[in-house]
PDB file of C-alpha atoms in Angstrom:
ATOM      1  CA  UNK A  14     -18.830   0.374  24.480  1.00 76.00           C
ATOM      2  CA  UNK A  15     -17.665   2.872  26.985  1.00 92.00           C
ATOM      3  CA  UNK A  16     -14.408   3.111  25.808  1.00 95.00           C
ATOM      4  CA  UNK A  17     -15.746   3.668  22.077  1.00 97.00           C
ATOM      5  CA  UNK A  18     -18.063   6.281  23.144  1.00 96.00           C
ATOM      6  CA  UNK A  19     -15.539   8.251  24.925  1.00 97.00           C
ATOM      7  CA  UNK A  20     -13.518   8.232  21.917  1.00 97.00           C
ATOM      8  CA  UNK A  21     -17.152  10.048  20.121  1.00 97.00           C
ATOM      9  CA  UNK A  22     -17.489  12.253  22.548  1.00 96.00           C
ATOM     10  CA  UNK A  23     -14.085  13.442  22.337  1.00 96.00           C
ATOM     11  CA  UNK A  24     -13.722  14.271  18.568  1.00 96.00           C
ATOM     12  CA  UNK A  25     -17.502  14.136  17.841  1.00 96.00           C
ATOM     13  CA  UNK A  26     -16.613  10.730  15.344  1.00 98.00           C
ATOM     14  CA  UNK A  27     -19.009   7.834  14.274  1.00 98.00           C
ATOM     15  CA  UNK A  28     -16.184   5.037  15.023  1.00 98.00           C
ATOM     16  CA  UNK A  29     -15.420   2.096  12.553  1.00 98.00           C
ATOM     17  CA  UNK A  30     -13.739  -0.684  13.026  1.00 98.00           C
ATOM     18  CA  UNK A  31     -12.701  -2.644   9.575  1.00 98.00           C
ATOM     19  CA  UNK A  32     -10.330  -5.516  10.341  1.00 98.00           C
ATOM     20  CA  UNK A  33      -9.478  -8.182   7.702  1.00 97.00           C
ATOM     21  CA  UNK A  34      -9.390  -8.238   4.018  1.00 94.00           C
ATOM     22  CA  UNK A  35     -10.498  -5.157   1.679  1.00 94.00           C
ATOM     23  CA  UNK A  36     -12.872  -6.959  -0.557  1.00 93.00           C
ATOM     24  CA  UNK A  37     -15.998  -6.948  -2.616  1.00 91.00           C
ATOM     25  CA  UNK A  38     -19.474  -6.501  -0.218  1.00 95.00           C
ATOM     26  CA  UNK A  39     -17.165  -4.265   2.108  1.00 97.00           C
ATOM     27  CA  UNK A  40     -17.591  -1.764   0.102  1.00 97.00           C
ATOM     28  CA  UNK A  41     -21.243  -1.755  -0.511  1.00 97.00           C
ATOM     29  CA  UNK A  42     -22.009  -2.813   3.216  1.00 97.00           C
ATOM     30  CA  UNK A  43     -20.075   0.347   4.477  1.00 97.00           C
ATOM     31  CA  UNK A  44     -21.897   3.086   2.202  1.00 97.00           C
ATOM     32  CA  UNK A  45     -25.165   1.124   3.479  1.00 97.00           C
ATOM     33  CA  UNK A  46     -24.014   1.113   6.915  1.00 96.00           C
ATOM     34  CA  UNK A  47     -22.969   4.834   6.737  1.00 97.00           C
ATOM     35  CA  UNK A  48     -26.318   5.859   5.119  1.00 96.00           C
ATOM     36  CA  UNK A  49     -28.185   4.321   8.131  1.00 95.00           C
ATOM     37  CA  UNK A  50     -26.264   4.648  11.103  1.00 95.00           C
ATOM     38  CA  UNK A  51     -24.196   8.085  10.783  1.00 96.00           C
ATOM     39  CA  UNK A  52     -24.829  10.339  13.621  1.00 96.00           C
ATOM     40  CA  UNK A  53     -21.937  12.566  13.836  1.00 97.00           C
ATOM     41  CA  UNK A  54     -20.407  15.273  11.646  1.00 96.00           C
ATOM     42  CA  UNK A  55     -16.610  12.891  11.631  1.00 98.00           C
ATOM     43  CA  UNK A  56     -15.574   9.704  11.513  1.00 98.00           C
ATOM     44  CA  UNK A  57     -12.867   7.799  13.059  1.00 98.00           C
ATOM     45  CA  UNK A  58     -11.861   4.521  11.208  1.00 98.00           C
ATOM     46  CA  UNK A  59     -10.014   1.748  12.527  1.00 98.00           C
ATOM     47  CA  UNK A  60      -9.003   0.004   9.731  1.00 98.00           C
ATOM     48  CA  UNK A  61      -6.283  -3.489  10.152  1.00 98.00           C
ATOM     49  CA  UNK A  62      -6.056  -5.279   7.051  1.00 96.00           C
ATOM     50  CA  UNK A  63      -3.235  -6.803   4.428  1.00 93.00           C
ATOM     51  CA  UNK A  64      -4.591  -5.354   1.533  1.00 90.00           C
ATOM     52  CA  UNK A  65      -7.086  -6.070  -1.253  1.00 89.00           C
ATOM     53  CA  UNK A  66      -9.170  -4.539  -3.683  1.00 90.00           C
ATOM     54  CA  UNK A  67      -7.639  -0.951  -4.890  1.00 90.00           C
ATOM     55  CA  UNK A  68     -11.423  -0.325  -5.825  1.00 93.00           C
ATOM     56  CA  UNK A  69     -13.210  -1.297  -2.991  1.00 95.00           C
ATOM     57  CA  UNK A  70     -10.404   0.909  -0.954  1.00 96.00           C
ATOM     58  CA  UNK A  71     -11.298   3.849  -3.006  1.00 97.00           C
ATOM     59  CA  UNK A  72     -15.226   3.397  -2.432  1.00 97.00           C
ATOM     60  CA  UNK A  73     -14.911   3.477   1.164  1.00 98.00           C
ATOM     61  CA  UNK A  74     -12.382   6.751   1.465  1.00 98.00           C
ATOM     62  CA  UNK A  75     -14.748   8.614  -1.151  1.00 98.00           C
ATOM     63  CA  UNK A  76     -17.986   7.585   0.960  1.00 98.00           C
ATOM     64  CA  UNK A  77     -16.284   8.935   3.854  1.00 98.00           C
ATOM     65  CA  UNK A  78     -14.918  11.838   2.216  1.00 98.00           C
ATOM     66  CA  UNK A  79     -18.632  12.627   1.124  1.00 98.00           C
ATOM     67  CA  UNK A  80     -20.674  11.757   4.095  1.00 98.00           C
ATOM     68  CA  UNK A  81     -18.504  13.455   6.710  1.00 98.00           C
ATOM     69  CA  UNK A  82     -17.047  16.790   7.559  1.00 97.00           C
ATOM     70  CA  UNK A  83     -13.890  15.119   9.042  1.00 98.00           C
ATOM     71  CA  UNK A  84     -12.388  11.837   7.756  1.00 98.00           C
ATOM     72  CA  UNK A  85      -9.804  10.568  10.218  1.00 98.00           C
ATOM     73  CA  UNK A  86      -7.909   7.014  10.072  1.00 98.00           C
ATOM     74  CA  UNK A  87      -6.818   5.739  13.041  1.00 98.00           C
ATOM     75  CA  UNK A  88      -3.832   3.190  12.313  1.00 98.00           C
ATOM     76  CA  UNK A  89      -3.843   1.058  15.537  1.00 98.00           C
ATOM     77  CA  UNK A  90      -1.899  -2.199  13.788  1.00 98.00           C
ATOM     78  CA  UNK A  91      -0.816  -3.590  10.498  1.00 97.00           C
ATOM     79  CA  UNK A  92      -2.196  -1.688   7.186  1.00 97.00           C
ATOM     80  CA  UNK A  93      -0.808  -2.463   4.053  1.00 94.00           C
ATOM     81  CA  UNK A  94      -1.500  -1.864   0.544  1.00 90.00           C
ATOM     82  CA  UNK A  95      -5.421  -1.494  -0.154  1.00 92.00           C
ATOM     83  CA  UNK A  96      -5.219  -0.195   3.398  1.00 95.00           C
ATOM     84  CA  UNK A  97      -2.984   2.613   2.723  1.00 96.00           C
ATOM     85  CA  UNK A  98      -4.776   3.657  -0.100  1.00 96.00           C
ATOM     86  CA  UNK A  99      -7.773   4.006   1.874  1.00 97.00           C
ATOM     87  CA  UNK A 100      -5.424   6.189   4.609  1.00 98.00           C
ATOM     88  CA  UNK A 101      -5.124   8.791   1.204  1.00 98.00           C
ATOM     89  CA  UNK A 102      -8.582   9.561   1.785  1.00 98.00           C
ATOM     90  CA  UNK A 103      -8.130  10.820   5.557  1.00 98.00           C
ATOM     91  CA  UNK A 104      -8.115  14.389   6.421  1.00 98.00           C
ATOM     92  CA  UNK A 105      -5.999  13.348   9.660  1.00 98.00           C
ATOM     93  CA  UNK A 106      -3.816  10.027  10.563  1.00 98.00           C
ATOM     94  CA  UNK A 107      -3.333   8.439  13.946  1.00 98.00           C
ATOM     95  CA  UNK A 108      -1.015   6.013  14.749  1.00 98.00           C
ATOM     96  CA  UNK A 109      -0.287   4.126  17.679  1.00 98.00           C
ATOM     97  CA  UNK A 110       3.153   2.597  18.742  1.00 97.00           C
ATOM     98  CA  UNK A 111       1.788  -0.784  16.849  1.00 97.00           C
ATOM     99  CA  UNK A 112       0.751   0.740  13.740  1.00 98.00           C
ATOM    100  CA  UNK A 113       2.317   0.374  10.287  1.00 97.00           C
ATOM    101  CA  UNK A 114       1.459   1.213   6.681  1.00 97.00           C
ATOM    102  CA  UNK A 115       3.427   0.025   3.256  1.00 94.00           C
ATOM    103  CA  UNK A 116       3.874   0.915   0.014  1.00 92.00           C
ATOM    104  CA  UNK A 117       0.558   1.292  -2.363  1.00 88.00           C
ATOM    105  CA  UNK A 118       2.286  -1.760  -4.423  1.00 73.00           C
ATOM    106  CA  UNK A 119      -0.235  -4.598  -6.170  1.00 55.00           C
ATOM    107  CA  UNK A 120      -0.698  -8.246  -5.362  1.00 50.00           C
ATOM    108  CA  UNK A 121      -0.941 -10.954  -8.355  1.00 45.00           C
ATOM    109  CA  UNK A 122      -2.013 -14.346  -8.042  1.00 42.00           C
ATOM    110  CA  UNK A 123       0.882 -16.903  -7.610  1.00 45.00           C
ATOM    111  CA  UNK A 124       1.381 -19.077 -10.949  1.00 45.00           C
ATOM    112  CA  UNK A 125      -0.391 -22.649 -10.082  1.00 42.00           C
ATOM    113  CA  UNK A 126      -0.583 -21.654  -6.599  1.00 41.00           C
ATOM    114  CA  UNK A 127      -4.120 -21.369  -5.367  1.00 40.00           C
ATOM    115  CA  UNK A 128      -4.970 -18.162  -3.493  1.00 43.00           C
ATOM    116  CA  UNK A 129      -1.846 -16.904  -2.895  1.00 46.00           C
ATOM    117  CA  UNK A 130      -0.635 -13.624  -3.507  1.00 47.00           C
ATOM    118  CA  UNK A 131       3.068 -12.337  -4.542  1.00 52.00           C
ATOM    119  CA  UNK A 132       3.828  -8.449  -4.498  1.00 52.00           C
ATOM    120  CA  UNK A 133       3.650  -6.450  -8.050  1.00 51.00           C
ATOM    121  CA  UNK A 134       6.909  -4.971  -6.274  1.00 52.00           C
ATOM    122  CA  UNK A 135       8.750  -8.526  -6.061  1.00 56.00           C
ATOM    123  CA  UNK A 136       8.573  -8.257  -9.993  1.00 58.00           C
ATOM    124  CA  UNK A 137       9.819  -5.201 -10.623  1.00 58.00           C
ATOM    125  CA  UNK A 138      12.638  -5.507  -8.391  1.00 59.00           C
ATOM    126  CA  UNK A 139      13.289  -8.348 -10.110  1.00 61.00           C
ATOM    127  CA  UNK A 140      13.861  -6.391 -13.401  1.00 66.00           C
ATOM    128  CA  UNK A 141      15.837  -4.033 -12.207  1.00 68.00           C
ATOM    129  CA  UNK A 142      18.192  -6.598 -10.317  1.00 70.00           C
ATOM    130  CA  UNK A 143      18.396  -8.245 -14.045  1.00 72.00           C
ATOM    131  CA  UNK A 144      19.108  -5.424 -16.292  1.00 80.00           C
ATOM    132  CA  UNK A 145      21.554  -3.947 -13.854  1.00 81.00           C
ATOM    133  CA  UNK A 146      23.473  -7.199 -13.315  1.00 82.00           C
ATOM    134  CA  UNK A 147      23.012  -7.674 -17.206  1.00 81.00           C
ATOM    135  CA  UNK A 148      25.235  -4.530 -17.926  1.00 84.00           C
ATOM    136  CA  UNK A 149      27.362  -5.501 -15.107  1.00 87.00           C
ATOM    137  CA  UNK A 150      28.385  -8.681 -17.013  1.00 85.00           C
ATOM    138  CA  UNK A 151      28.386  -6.802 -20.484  1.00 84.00           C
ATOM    139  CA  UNK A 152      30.673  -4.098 -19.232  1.00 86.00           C
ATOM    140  CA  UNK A 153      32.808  -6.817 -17.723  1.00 87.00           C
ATOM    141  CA  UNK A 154      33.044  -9.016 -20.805  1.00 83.00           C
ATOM    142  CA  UNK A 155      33.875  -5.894 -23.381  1.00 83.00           C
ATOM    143  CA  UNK A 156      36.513  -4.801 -21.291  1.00 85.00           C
ATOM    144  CA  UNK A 157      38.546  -7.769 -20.387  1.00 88.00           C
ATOM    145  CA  UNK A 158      37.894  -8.800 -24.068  1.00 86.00           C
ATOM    146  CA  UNK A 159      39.696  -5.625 -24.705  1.00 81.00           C
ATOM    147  CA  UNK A 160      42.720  -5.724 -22.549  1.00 84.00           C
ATOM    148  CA  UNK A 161      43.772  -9.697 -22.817  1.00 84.00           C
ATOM    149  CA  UNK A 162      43.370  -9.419 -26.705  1.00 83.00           C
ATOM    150  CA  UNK A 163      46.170  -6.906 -26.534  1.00 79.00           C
ATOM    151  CA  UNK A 164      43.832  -4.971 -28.868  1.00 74.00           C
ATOM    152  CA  UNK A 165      43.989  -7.478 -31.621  1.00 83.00           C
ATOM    153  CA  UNK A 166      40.412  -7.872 -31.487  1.00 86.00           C
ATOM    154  CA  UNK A 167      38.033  -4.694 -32.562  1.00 87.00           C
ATOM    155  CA  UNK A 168      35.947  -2.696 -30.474  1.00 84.00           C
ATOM    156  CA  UNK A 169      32.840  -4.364 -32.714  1.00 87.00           C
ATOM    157  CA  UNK A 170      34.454  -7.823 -32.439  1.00 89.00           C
ATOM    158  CA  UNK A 171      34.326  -7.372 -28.847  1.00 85.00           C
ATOM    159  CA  UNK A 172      31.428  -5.899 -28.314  1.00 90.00           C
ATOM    160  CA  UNK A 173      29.381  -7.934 -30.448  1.00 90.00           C
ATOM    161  CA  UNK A 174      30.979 -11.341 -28.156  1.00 89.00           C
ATOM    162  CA  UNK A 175      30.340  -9.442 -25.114  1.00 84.00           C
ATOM    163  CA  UNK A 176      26.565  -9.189 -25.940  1.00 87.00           C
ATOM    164  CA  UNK A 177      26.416 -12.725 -27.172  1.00 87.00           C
ATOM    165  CA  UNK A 178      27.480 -13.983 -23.890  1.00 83.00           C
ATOM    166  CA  UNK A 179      25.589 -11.771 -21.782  1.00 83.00           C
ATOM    167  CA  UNK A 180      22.426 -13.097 -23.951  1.00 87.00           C
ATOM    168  CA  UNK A 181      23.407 -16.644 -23.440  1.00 84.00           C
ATOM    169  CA  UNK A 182      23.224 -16.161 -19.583  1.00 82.00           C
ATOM    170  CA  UNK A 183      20.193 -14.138 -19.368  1.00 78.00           C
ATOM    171  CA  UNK A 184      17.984 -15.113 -21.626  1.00 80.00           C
ATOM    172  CA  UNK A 185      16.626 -17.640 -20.170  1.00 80.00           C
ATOM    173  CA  UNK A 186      15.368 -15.796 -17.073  1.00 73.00           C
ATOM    174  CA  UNK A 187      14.168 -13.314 -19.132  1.00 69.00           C
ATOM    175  CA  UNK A 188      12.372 -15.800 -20.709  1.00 73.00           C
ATOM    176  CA  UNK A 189      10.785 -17.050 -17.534  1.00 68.00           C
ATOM    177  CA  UNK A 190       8.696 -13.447 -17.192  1.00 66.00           C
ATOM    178  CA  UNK A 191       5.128 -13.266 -18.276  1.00 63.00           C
ATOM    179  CA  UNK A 192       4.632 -10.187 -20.510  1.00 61.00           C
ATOM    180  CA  UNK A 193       1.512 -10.113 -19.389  1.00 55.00           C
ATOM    181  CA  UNK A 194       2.026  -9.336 -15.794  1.00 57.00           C
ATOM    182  CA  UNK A 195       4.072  -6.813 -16.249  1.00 53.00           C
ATOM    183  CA  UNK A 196       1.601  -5.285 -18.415  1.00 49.00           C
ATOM    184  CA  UNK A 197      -0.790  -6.502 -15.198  1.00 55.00           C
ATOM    185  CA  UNK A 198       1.440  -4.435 -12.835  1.00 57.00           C
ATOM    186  CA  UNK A 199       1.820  -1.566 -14.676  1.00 57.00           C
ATOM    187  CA  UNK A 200      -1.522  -1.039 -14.869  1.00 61.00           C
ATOM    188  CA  UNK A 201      -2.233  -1.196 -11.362  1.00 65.00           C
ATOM    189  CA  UNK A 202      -0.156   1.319 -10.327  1.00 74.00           C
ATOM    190  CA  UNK A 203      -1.354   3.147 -12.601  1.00 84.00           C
ATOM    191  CA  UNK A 204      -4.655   2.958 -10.933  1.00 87.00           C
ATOM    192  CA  UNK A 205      -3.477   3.194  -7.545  1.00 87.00           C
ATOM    193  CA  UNK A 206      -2.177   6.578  -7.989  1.00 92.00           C
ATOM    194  CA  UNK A 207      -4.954   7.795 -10.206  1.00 94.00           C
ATOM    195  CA  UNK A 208      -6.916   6.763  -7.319  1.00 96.00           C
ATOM    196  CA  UNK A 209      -4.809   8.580  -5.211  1.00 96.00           C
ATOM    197  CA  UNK A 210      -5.163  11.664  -7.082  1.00 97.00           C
ATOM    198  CA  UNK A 211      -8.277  12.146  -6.446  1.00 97.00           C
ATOM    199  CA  UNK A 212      -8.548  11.467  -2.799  1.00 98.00           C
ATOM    200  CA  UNK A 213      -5.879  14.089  -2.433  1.00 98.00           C
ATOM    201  CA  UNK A 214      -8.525  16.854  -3.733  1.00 97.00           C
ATOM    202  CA  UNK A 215     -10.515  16.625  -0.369  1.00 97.00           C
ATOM    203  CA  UNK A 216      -7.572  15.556   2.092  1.00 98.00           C
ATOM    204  CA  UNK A 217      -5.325  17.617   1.090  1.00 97.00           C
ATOM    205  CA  UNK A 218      -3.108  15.246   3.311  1.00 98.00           C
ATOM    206  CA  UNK A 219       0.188  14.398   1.143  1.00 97.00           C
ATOM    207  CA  UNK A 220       1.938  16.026  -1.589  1.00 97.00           C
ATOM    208  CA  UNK A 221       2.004  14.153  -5.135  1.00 96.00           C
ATOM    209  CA  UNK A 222       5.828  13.031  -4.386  1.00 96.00           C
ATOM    210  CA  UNK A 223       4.197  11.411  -1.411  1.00 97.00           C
ATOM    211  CA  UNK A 224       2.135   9.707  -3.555  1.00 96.00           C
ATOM    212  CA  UNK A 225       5.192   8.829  -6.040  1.00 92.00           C
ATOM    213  CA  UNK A 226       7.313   7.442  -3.460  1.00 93.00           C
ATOM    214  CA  UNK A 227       4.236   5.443  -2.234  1.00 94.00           C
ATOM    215  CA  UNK A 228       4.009   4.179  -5.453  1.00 88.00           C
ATOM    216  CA  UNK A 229       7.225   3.317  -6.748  1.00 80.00           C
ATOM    217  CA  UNK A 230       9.763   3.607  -4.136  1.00 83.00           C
ATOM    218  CA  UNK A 231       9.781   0.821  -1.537  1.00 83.00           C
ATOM    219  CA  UNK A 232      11.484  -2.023  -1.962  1.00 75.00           C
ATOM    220  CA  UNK A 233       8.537  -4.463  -0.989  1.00 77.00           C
ATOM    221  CA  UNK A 234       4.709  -5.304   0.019  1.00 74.00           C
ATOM    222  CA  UNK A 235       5.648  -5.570   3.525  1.00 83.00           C
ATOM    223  CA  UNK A 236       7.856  -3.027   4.315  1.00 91.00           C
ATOM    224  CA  UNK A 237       7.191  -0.915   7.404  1.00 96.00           C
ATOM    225  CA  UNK A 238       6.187   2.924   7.388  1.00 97.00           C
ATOM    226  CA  UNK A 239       6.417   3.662  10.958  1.00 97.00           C
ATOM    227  CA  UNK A 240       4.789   6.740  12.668  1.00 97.00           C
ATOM    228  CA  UNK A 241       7.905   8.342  12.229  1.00 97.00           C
ATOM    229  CA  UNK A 242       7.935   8.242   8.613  1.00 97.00           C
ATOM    230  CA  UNK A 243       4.186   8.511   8.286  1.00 98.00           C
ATOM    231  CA  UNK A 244       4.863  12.058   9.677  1.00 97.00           C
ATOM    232  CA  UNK A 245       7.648  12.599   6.696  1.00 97.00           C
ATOM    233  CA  UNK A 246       4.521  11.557   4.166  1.00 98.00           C
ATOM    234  CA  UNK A 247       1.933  12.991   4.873  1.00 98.00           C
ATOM    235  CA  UNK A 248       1.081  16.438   7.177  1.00 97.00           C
ATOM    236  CA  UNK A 249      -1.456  15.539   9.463  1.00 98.00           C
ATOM    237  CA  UNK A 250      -0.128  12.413  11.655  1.00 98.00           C
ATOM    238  CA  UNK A 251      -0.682  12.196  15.424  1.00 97.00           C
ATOM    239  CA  UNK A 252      -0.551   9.992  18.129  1.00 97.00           C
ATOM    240  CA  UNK A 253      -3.470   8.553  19.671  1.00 98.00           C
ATOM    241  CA  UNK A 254      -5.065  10.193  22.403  1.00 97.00           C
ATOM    242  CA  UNK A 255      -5.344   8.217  25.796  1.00 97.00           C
ATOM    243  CA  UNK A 256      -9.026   7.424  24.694  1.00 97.00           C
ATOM    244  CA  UNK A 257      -8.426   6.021  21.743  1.00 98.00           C
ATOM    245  CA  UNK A 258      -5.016   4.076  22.750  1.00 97.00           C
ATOM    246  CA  UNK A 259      -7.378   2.572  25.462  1.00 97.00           C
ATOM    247  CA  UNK A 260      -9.689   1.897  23.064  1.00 97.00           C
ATOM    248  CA  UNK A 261      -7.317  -0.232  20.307  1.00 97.00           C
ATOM    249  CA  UNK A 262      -6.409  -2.089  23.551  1.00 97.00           C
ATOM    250  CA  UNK A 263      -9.529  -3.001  24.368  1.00 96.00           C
ATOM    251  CA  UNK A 264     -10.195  -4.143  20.536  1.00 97.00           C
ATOM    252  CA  UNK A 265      -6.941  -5.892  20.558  1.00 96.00           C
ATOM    253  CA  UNK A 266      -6.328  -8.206  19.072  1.00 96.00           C
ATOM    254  CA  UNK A 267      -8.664  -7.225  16.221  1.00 97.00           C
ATOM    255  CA  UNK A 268      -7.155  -3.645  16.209  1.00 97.00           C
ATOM    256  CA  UNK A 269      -2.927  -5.071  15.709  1.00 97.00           C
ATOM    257  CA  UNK A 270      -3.514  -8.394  13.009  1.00 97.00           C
ATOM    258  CA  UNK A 271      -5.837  -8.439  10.487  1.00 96.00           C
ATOM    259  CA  UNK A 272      -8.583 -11.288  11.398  1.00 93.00           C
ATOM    260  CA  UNK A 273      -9.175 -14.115   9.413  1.00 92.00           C
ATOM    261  CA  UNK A 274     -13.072 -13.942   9.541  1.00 93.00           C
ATOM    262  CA  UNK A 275     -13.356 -10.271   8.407  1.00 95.00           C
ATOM    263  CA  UNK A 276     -14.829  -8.034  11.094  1.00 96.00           C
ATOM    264  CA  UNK A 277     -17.036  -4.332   9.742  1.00 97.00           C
ATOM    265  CA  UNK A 278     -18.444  -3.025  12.934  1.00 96.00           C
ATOM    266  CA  UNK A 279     -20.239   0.149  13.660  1.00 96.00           C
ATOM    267  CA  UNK A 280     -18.603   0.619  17.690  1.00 96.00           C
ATOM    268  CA  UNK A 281     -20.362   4.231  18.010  1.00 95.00           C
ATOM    269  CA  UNK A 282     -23.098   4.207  17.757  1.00 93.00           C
ATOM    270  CA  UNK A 283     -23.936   0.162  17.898  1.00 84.00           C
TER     271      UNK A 283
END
């Protein structure tokens, strides 16, 4: 308690602490919980969690956005995916040694695998790995084709073998990838920068290559946006003060891993 109210006192911030999953209920229970218990003109977030719902992300950033002069995120631990969306709504971003964002990628269900989650990324990655290594082998074929025919065989002869083969080897991997979750993946990053869009307006925190490269640009769910590059992203990235590091100590080790049993806590005022 004394720790979080030192941390109020010093930026005049409501503090939050989110730590877990970004999931339906959050959402309403934090505009609720705002409504009823804001006291101060900023808030300070604390939010730990592997991702989730793009929407329910988005619901909580806007509320803050609306209900406070000054919307700061303080990332203390791991933040990924849902959670980084939800860092697009903050005016300011602090991060401690221990604190990490990713990429605003999406998760899909797991074919007959119950409750598990694969990255949106790991697909797309694995198209790109296929059509270049596709060209690679049709490039290949054409040209030694070419060569050990002595150019007896025509550039259409060869070209049309080339792409035979190459189709013989790869279509049946292509054949192992669900139309419809690409179609699934698409859209979601879609709406993850859509979403992003529009917290920008009231941030005004990171440019709209910030948000491409957020996007589109990382080569997996899981991959680690230090402070360091944080500070390339966006403008407003700080290290915590000596208040607040004590204070993501103290909260430790709710405030580094995301907790199982998901914890929404009001520490100033309680």
């Amino acid at each position: 308690f004394d720790a979080a109210k030192a941390v109020s006192d010093e930026g005049d911030f409501d503090v939050v602490l989110i730590s877990g999953d970004i999931e339906r209920s959050l959402d309403n229970n934090f505009i609720v919980q705002i409504a009823k218990n804001k006291t101060k003109d900023n808030l300070l977030l604390i939010i730990v969690t592997p991702g989730g719902s793009a929407d329910v992300a988005y619901r909580i950033a806007r509320c803050a956005q609306d209900m406070y002069e000054k919307f700061v995120v303080f990332v203390s631990g791991y933040c990924k995916s849902a959670g980084t969306l939800c860092v697009l709504g903050a005016n300011e971003i602090v991060m401690s040694d221990q604190g990490e964002l990713g990429p605003l990628d999406v998760q899909l269900y797991k074919r007959d695998e119950l409750g598990e989650y694969n990255s949106g990324l790991v697909l797309m990655e694995a198209l790109d790995r296929l059509q270049e290594r596709a060209f690679s082998m049709f490039e290949e074929y054409l040209l030694s084709i070419k060569m050990k025919s002595g150019g007896q065989i025509t550039l259409r002869t060869a070209t049309d073998t080339a792409a035979k083969l190459v189709t013989g080897l790869f279509e049946p991997m292509y054949c192992q990838i669900d139309p419809s979750a690409l179609g699934d993946v698409s859209r979601s990053m879609t709406i993850a920068k859509d979403y992003g869009k529009r917290l920008q307006i009231l941030s005004k925190n990171f440019s709209d290559e910030t948000l491409e490269k957020l996007v589109g640009s990382y080569s997996s769910h899981g991959f680690v946006i230090d402070r360091r590059e944080a500070q390339q992203l966006f403008q407003k990235v700080m290290q915590p003060t000596q208040h607040q590091d004590l204070l993501a100590r103290r909260l430790s080790p709710a405030s580094r891993i995301p907790e199982n049993e998901r914890i929404f806590e009001f520490l100033y005022p309680n």
